[in-house]
Short mmCIF file of C-alpha atoms in Angstrom, two decimals:
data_model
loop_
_atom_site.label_atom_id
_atom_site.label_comp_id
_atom_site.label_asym_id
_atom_site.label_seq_id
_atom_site.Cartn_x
_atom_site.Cartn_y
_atom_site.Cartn_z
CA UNK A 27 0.00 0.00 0.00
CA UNK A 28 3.13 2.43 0.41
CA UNK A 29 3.86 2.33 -3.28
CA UNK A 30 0.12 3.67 -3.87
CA UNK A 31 0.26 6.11 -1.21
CA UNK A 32 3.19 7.38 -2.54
CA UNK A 33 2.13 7.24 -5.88
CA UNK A 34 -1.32 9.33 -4.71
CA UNK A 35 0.92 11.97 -3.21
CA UNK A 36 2.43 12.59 -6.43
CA UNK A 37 -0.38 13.19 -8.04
CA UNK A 38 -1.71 15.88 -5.96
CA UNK A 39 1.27 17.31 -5.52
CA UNK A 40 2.46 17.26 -9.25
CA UNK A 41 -1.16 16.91 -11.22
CA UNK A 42 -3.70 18.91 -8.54
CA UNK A 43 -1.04 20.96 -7.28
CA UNK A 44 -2.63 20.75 -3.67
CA UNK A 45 -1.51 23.03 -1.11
CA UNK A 46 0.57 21.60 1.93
CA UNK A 47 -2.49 21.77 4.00
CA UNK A 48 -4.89 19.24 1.56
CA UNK A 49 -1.57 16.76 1.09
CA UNK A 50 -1.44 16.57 4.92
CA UNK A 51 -4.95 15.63 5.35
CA UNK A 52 -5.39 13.45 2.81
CA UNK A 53 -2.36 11.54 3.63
CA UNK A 54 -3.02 11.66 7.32
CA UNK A 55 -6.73 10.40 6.65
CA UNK A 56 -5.18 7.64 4.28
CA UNK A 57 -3.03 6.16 6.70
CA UNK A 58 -5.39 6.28 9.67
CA UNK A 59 -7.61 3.95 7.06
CA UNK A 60 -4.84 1.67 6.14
CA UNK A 61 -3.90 0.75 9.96
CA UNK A 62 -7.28 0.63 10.60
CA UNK A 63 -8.46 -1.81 7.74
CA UNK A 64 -5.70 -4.16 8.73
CA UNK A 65 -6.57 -4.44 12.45
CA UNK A 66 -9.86 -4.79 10.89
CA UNK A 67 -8.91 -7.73 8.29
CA UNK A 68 -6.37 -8.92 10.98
CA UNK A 69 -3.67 -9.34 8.69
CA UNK A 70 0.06 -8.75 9.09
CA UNK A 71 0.65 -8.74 5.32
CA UNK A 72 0.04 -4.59 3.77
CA UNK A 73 -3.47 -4.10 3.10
CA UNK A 74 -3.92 -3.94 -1.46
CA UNK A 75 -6.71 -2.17 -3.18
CA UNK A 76 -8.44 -4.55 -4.14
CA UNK A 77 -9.46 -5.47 -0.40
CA UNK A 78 -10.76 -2.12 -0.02
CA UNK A 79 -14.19 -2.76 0.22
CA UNK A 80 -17.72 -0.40 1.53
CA UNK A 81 -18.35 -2.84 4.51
CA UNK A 82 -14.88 -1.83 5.68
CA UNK A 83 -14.93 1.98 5.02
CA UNK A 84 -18.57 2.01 6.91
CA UNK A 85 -16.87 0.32 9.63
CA UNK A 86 -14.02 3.13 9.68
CA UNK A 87 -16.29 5.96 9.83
CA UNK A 88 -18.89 4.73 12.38
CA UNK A 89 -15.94 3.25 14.54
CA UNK A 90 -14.44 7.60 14.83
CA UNK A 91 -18.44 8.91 15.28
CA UNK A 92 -18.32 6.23 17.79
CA UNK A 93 -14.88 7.52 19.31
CA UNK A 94 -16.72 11.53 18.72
CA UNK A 95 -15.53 12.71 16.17
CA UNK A 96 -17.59 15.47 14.08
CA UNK A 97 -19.44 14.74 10.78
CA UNK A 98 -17.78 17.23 9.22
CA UNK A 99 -14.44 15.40 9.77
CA UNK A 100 -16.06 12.06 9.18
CA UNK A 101 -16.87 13.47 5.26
CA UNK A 102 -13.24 14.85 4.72
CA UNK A 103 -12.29 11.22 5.73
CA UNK A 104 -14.88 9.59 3.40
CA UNK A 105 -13.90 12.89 0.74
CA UNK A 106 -9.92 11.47 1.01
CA UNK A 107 -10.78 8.00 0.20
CA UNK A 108 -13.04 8.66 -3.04
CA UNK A 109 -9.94 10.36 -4.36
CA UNK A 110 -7.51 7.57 -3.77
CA UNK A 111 -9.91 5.13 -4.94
CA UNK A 112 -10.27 6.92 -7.97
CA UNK A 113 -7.24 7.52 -8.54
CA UNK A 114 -6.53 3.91 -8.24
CA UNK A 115 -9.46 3.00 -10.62
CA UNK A 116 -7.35 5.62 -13.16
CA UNK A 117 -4.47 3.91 -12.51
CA UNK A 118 -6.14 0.37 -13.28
CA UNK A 119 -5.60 -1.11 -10.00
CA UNK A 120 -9.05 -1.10 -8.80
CA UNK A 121 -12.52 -1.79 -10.96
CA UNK A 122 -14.61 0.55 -9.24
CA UNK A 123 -14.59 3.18 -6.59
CA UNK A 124 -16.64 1.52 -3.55
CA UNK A 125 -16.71 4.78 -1.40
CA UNK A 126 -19.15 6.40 -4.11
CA UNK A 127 -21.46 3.72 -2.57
CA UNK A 128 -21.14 5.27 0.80
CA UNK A 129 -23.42 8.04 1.74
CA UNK A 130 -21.53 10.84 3.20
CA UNK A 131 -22.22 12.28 6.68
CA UNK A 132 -24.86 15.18 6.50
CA UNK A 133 -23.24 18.63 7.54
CA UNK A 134 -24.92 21.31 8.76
CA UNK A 135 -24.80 24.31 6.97
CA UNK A 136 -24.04 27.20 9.21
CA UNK A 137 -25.06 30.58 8.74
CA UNK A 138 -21.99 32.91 8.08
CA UNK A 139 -20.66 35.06 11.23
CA UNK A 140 -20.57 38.08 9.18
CA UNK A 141 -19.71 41.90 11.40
CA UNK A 142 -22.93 44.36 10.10
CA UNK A 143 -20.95 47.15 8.42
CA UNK A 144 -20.95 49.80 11.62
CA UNK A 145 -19.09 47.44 13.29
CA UNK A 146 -17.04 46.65 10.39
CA UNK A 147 -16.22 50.76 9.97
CA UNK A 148 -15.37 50.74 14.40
CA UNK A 149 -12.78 47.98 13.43
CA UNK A 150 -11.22 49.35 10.52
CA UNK A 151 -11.41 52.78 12.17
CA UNK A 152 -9.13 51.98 15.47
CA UNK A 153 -6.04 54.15 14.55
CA UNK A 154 -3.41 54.26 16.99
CA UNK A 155 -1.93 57.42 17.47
CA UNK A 156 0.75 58.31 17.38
CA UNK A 157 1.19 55.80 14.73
CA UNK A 158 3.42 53.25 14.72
CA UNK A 159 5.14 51.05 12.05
CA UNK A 160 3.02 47.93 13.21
CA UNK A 161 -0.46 50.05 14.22
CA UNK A 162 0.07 51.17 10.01
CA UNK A 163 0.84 47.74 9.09
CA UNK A 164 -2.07 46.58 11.04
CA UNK A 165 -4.15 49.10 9.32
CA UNK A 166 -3.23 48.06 6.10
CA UNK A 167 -3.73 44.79 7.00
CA UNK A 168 -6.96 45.07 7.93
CA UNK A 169 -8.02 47.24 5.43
CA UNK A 170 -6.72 44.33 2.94
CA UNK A 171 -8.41 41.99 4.04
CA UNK A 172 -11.63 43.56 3.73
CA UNK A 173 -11.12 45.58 0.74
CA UNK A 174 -10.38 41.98 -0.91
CA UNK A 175 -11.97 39.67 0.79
CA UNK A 176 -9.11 37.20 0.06
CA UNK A 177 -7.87 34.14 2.72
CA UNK A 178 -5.91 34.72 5.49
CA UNK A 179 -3.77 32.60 3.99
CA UNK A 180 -3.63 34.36 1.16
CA UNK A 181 -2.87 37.42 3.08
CA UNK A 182 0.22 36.54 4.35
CA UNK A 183 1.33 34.78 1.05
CA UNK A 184 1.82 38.29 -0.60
CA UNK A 185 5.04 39.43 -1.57
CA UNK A 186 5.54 43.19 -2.32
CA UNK A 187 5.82 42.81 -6.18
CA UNK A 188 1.77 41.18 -5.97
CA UNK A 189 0.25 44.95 -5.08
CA UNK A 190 0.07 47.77 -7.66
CA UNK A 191 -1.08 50.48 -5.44
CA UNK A 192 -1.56 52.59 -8.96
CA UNK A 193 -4.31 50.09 -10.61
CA UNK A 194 -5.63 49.08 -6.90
CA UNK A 195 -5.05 45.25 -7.61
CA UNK A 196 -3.53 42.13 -6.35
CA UNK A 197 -2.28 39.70 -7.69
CA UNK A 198 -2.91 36.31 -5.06
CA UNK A 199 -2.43 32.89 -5.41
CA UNK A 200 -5.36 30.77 -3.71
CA UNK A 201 -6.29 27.09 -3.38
CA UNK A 202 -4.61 24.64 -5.54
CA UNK A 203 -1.99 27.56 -6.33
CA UNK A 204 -4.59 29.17 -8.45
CA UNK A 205 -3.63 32.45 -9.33
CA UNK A 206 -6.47 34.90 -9.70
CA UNK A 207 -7.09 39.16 -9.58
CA UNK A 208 -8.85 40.85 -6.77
CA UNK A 209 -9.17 44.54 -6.13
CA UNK A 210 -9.18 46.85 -3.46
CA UNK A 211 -10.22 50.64 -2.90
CA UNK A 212 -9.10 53.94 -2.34
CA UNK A 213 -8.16 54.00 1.48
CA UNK A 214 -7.04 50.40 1.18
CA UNK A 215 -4.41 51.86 -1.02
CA UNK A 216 -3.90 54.59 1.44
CA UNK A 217 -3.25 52.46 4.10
CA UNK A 218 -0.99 50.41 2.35
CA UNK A 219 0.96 53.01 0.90
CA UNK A 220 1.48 54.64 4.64
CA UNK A 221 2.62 51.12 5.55
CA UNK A 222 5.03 50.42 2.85
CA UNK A 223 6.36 54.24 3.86
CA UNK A 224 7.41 52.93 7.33
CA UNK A 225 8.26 49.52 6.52
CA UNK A 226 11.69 47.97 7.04
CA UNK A 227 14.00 47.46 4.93
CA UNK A 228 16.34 45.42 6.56
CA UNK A 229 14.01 42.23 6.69
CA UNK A 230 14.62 38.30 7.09
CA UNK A 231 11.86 37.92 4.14
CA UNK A 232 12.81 41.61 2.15
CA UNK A 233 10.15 40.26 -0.17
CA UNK A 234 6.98 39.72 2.16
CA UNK A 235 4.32 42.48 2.30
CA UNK A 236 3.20 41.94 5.72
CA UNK A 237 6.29 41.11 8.47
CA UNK A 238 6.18 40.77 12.47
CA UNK A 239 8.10 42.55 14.62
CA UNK A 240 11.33 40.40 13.81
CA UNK A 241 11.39 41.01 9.87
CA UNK A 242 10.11 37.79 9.26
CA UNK A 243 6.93 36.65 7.43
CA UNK A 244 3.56 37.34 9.53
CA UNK A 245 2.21 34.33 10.39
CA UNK A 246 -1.80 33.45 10.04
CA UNK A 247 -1.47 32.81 13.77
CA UNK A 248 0.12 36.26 14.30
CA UNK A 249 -3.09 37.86 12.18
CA UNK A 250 -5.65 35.86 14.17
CA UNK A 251 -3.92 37.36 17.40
CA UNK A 252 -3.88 40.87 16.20
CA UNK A 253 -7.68 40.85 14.84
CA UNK A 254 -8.28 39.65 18.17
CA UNK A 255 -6.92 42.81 19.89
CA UNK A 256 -8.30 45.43 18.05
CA UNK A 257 -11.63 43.53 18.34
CA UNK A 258 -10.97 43.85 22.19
CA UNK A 259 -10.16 47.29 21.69
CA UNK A 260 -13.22 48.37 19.89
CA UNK A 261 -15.61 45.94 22.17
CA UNK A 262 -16.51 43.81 18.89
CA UNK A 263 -17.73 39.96 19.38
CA UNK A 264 -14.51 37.66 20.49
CA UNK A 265 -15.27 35.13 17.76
CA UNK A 266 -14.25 37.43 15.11
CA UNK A 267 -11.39 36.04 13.31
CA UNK A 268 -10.15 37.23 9.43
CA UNK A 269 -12.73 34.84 8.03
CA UNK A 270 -15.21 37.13 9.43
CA UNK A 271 -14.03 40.11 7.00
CA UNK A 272 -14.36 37.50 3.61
CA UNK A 273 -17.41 36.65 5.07
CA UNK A 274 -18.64 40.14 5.66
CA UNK A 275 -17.16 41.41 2.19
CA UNK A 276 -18.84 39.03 0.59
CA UNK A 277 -22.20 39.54 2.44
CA UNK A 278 -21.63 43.47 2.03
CA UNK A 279 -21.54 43.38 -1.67
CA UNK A 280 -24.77 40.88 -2.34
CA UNK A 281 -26.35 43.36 0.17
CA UNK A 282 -25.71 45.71 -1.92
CA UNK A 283 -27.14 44.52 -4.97
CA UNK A 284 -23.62 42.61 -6.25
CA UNK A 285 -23.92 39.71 -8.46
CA UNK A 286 -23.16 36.58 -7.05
CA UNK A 287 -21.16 35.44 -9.78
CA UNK A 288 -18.91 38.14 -9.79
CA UNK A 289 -18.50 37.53 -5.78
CA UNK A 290 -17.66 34.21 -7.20
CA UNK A 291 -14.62 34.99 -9.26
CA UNK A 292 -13.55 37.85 -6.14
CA UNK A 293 -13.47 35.45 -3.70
CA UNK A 294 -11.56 32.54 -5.79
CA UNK A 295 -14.18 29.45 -5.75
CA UNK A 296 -14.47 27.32 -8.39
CA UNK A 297 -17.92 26.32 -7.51
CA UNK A 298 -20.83 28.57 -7.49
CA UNK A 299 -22.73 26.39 -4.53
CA UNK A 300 -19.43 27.26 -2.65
CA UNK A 301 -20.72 30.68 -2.77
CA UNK A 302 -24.27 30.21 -2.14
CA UNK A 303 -23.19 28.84 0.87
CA UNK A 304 -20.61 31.30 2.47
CA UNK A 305 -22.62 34.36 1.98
CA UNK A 306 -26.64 34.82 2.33
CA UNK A 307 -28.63 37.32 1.47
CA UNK A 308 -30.03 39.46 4.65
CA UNK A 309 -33.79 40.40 5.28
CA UNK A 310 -33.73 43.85 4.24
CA UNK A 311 -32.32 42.51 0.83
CA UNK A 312 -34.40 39.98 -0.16
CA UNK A 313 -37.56 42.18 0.81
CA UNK A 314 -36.10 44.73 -1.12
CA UNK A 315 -35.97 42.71 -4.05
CA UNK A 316 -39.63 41.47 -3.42
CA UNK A 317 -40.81 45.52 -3.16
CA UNK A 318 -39.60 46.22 -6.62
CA UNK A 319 -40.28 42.63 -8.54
CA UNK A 320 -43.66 42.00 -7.09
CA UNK A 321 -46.29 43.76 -8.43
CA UNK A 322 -48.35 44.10 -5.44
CA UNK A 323 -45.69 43.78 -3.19
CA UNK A 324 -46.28 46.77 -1.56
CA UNK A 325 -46.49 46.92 1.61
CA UNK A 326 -48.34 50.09 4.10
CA UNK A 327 -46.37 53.34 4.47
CA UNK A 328 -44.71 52.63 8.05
CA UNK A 329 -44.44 48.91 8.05
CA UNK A 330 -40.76 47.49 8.56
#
């Protein structure tokens, strides 16, 4: 089973170009299968393909929701196997993929936790004074983030060369090293050009846009931990993390009458239902929408 494993992570690496964070999982979910499946057969001899079977990957996933783990995990798991075992039906060595047979956990949607856009302004609007070299780069940062609505992982993936202040674009590479176009306003470019006034020179990373206090590469971590603070600063819900500004820049421009495939190709999904899910459209928009397509939609003067 090595040889196939090994074979699998070649292909996402080389063919899907996954990211670092997909190969892990996949791999990790692979391997917690394999040991599994031969506790399960009871076999000292490595497990082959064609013992794969759905009897045994039912047993794998209700064995972990069993042990408590989440259904959302439980469908990455199942997710991880239909690719190998297509792969492996590609590569010949298996006649069918058995985990399409398997139903996949059902996940519950979530609604977005998106910041209404007062309390987006009160966190984009905590200046320090005087100002300091990381209070501007925090500024720019955050003013980045939802100007773009790109990942954080995105974020701190941008180099200086990826920003032309003069055409207010980026250029940013997302999942599966996809390299797309966003934009960004006026006082994003503002903030970013008072940032890149004060910023170091002398760096570890002279290339990275965003650096900690060190001169090294900011960390997602590091820009968790500073949303965090201003959020404390400005008394704004705890939970807010950078995922919160996508969500609420995507959110802010359907509100506002955006179409959703153009929030599609912003925010970097290949799938439309991908963005049908992470942003919804609020009350006040869809009855806004029923007031002018409904002919006797309308409703008494006074009425909310």
């Amino acid at each position: 089973m090595k040889t196939y494993l090994a074979a699998f992570q070649r292909y996402l690496d080389v063919e899907r170009q996954a990211s670092p964070h997909t190969l892990r999982n996949y791999l990790s979910d692979l391997h917690q299968f394999v040991h599994f499946a031969s506790v399960r057969l009871g076999q000292a001899a490595p497990l082959m393909p064609g013992q794969i079977n759905t009897s045994l990957i039912r047993d794998f996933l209700s064995t972990l929701y069993q042990q408590g783990v989440g259904h959302t995990t439980l469908a990455r798991k199942l997710a991880s196997l239909r690719s190998f075992l297509h792969f492996l039906q590609r590569q010949g060595h298996v006649s069918e993929n058995v985990a399409e047979q398997v139903q996949s956990p059902k996940i519950r949607q979530p609604l977005p936790n998106v910041l209404p856009i007062d309390q987006m302004f009160a966190l984009l609007d905590t200046q320090v004074t005087p100002a300091t070299t990381l209070s501007l780069r925090d500024q720019a940062l955050l003013e980045l983030l939802y100007a773009a609505g790109i990942r954080v992982s995105e974020l701190v993936a941008l180099d200086v060369q990826d920003v032309d202040l003069h055409s207010g674009t980026l250029r940013v590479q997302g999942k599966g090293r996809r390299e797309r176009q966003v934009f960004f306003g006026k006082t994003a470019a503002q903030a970013l050009q008072a940032y890149l006034e004060v910023r170091p020179s002398a760096l570890q990373e002279p290339v990275a846009l965003f650096v900690n206090h060190r001169g090294g590469r900011l960390s997602t971590r590091g820009v968790q931990l500073l949303i965090k603070k201003h959020c404390q600063r400005t008394g704004l819900p705890a939970r807010t993390s950078p995922h919160t500004l996508r969500h609420a820049f995507a959110t802010h421009l359907l509100d506002n009458g955006a179409d959703l495939r153009a929030i599609q190709e912003l925010l970097g999904h290949q799938q439309l239902s991908t963005t049908q899910k992470y942003t919804h459209v609020s009350t006040d928009r869809m009855l806004e929408v029923y007031d002018k397509a409904h002919p006797r939609a309308r409703r008494p003067e006074g009425t909310s």
